[in-house]
XYZ file of N, CA, C and O in Angstrom:
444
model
N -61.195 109.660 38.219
C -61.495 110.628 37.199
C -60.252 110.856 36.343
O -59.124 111.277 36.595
N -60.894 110.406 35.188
C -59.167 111.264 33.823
C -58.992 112.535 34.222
O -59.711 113.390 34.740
N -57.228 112.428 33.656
C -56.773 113.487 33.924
C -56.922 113.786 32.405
O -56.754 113.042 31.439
N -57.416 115.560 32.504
C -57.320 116.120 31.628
C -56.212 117.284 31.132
O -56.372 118.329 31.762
N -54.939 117.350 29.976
C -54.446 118.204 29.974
C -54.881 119.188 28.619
O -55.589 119.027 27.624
N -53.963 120.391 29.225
C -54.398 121.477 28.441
C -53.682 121.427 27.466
O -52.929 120.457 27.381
N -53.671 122.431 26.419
C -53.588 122.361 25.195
C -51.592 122.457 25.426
O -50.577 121.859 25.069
N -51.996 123.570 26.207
C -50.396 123.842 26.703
C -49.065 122.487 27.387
O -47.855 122.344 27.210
N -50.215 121.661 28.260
C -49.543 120.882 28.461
C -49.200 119.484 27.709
O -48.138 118.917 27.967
N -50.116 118.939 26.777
C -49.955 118.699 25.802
C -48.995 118.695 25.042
O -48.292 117.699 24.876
N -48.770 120.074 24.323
C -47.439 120.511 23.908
C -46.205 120.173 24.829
O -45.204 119.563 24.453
N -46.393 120.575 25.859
C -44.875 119.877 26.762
C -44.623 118.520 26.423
O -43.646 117.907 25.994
N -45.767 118.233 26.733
C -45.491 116.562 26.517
C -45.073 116.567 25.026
O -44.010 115.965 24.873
N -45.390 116.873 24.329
C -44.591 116.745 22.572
C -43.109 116.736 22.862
O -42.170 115.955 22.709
N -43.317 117.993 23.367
C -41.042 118.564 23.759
C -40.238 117.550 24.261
O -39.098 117.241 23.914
N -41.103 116.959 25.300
C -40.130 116.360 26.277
C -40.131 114.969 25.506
O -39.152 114.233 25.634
N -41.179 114.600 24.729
C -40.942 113.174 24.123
C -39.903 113.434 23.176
O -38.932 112.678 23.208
N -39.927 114.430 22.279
C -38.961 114.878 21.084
C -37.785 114.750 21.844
O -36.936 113.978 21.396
N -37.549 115.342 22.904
C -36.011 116.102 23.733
C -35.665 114.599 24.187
O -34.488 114.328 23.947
N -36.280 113.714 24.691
C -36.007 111.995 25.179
C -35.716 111.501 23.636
O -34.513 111.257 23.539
N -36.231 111.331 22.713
C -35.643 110.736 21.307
C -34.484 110.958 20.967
O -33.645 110.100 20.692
N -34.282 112.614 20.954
C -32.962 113.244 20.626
C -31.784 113.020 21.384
O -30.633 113.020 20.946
N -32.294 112.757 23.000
C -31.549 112.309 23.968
C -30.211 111.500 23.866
O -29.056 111.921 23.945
N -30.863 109.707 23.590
C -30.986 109.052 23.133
C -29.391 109.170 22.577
O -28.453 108.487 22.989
N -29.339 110.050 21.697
C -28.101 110.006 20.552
C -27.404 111.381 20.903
O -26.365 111.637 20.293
N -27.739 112.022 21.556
C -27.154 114.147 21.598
C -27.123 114.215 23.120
O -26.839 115.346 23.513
N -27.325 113.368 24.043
C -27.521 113.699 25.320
C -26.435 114.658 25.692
O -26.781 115.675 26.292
N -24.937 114.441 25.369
C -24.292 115.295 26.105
C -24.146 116.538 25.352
O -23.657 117.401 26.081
N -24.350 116.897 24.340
C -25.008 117.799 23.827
C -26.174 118.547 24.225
O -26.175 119.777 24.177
N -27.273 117.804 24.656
C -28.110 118.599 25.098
C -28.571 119.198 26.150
O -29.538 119.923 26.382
N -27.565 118.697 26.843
C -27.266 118.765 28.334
C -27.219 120.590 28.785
O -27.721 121.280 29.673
N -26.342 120.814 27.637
C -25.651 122.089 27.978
C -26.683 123.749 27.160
O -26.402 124.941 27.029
N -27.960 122.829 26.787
C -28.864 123.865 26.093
C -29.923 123.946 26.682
O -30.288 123.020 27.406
N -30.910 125.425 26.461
C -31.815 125.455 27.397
C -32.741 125.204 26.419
O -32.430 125.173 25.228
N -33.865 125.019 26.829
C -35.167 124.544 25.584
C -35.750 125.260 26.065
O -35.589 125.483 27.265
N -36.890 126.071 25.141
C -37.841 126.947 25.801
C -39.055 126.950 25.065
O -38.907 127.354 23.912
N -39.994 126.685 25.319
C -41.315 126.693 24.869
C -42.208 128.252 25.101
O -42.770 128.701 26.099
N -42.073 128.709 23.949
C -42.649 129.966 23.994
C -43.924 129.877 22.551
O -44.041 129.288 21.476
N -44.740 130.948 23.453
C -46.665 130.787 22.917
C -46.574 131.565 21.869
O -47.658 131.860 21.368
N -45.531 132.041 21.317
C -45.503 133.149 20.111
C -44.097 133.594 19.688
O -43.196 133.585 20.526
N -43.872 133.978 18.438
C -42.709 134.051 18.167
C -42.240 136.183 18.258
O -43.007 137.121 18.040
N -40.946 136.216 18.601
C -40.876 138.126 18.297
C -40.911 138.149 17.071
O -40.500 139.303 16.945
N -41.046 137.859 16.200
C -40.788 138.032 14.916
C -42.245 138.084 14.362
O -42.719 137.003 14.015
N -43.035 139.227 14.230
C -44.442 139.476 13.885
C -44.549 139.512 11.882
O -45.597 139.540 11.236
N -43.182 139.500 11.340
C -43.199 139.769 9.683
C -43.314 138.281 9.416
O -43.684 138.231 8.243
N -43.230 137.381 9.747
C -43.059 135.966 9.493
C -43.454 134.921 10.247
O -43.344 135.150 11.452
N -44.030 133.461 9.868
C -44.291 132.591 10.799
C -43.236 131.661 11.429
O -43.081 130.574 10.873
N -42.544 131.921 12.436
C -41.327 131.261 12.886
C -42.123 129.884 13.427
O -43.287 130.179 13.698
N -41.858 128.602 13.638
C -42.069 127.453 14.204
C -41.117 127.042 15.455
O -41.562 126.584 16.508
N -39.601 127.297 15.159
C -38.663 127.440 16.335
C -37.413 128.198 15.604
O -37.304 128.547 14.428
N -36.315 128.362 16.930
C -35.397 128.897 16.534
C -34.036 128.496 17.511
O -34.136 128.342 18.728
N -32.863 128.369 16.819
C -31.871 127.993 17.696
C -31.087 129.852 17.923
O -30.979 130.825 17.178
N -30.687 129.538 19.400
C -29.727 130.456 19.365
C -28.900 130.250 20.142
O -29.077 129.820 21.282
N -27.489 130.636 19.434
C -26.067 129.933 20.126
C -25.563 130.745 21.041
O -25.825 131.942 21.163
N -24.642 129.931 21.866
C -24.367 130.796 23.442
C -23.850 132.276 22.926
O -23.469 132.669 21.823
N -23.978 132.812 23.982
C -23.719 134.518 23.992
C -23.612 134.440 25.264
O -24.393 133.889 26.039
N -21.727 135.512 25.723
C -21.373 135.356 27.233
C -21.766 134.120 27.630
O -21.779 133.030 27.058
N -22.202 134.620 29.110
C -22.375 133.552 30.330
C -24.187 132.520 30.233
O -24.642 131.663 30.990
N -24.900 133.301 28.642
C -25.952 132.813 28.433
C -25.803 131.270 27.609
O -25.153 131.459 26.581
N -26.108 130.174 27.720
C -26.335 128.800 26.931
C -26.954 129.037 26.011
O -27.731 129.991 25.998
N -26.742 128.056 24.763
C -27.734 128.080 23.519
C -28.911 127.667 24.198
O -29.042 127.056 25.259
N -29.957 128.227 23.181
C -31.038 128.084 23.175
C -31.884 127.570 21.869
O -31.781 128.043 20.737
N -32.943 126.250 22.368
C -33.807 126.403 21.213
C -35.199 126.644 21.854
O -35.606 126.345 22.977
N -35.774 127.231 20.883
C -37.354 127.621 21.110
C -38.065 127.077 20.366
O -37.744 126.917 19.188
N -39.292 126.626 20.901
C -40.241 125.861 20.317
C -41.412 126.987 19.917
O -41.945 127.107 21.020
N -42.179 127.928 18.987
C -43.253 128.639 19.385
C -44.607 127.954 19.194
O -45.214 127.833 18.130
N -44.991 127.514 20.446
C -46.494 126.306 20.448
C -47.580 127.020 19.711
O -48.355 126.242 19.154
N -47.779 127.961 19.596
C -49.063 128.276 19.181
C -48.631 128.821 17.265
O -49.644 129.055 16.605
N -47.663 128.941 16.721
C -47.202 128.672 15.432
C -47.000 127.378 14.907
O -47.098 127.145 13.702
N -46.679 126.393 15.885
C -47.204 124.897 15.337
C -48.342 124.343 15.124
O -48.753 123.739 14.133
N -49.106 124.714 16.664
C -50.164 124.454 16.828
C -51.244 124.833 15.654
O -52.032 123.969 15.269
N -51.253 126.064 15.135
C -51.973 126.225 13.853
C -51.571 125.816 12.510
O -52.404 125.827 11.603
N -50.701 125.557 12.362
C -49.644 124.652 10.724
C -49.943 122.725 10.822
O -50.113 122.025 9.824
N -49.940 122.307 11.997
C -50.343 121.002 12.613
C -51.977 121.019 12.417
O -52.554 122.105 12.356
N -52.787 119.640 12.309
C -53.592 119.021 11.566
C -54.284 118.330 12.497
O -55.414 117.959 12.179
N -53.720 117.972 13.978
C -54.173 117.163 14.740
C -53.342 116.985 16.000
O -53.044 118.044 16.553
N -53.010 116.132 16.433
C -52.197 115.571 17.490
C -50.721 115.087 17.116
O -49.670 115.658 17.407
N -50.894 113.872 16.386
C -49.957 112.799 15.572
C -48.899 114.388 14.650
O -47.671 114.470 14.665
N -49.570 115.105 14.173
C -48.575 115.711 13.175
C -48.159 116.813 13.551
O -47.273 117.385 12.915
N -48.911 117.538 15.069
C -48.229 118.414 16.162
C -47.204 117.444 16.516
O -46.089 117.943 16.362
N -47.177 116.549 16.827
C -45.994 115.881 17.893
C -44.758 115.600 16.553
O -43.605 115.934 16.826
N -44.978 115.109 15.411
C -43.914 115.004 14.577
C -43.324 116.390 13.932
O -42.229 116.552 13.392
N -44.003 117.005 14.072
C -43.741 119.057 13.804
C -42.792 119.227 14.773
O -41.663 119.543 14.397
N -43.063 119.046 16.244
C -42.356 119.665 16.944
C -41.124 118.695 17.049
O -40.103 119.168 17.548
N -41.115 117.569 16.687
C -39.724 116.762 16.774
C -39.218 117.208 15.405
O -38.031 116.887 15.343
N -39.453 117.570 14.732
C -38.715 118.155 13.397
C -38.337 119.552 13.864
O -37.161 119.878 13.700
N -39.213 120.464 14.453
C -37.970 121.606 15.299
C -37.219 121.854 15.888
O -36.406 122.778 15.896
N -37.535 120.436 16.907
C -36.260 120.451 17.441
C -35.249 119.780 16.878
O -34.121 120.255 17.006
N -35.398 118.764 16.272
C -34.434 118.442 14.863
C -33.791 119.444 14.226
O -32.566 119.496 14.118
N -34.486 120.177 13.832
C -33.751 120.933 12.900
C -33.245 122.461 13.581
O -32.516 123.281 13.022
N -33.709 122.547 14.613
C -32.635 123.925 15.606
C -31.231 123.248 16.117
O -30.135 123.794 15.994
N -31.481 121.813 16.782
C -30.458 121.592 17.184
C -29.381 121.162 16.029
O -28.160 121.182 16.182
N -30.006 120.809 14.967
C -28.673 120.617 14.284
C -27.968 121.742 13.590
O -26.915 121.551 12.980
N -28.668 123.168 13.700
C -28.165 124.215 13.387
C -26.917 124.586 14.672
O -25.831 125.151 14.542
N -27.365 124.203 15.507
C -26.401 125.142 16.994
C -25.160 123.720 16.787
O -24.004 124.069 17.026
N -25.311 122.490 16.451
C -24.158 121.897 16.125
C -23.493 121.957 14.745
O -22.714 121.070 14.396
N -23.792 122.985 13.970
C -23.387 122.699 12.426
C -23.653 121.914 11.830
O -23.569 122.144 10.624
N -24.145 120.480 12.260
C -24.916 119.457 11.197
C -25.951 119.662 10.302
O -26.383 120.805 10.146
N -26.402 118.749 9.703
C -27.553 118.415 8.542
C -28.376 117.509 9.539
O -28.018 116.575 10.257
N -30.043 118.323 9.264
C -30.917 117.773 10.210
C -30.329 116.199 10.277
O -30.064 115.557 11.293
N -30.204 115.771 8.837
C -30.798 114.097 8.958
C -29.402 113.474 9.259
O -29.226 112.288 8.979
N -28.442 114.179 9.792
C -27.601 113.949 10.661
C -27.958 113.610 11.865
O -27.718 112.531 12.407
N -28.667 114.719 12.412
C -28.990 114.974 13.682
C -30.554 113.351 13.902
O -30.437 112.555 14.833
N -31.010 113.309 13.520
C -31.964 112.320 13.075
C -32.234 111.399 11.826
O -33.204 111.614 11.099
N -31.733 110.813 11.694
C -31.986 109.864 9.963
C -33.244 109.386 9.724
O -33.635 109.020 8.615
N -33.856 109.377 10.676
C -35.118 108.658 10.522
C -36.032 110.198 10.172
O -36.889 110.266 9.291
N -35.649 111.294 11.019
C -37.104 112.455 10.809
C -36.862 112.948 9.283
O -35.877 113.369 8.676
N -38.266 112.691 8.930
C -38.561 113.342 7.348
C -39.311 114.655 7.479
O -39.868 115.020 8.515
N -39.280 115.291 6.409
C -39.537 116.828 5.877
C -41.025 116.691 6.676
O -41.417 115.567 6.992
N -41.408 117.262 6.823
C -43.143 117.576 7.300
C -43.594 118.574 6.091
O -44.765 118.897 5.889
N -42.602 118.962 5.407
C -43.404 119.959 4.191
C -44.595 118.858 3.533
O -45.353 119.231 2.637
């Protein structure tokens, strides 16, 4: 019998393929950040997609993915999974000071 995943897990699987691409070239970089997949963003005035945030104290940067703010801006499958590799594209190259297409040359705008 197929295995069936949920919408939620799904989305993981987006992250972790994005977070293995990025790998790839940022590994020891990314080593030292936590990724977090969260179903909604705090920010209720605006539609956040993700967000980087840089260490504070004994806490690691963080980027956040918010799945269910992609999930409705995304079209399908194919352009959820390139959404969420463009967030994480573009958080992590904020917490390193780069230009996304630093951080990736190949990921283009999704606007």
């Amino acid at each position: 019998m197929p295995v069936v995943l949920t919408r939620a897990e799904q989305f993981d699987e987006h992250v972790h393929a994005a977070l293995s691409r990025l790998g790839r070239t940022w590994a020891d970089q990314l080593a030292g950040i936590d990724v977090v997949v969260a179903e909604v963003s705090d920010d209720d005035s605006q539609v956040v997609l993700g967000r980087a945030t840089p260490a504070r104290g004994a806490q690691p940067p963080r980027l956040v993915v918010h799945r269910r703010s992609i999930e409705a801006r995304a079209r399908g499958a194919r352009e959820r999974e390139l959404l969420v590799h463009q967030v994480l594209v573009e958080a992590l190259a904020e917490l390193l000071g780069l230009d996304p297409s630093l951080v990736d040359p190949e990921s283009g705008d999704t606007d």
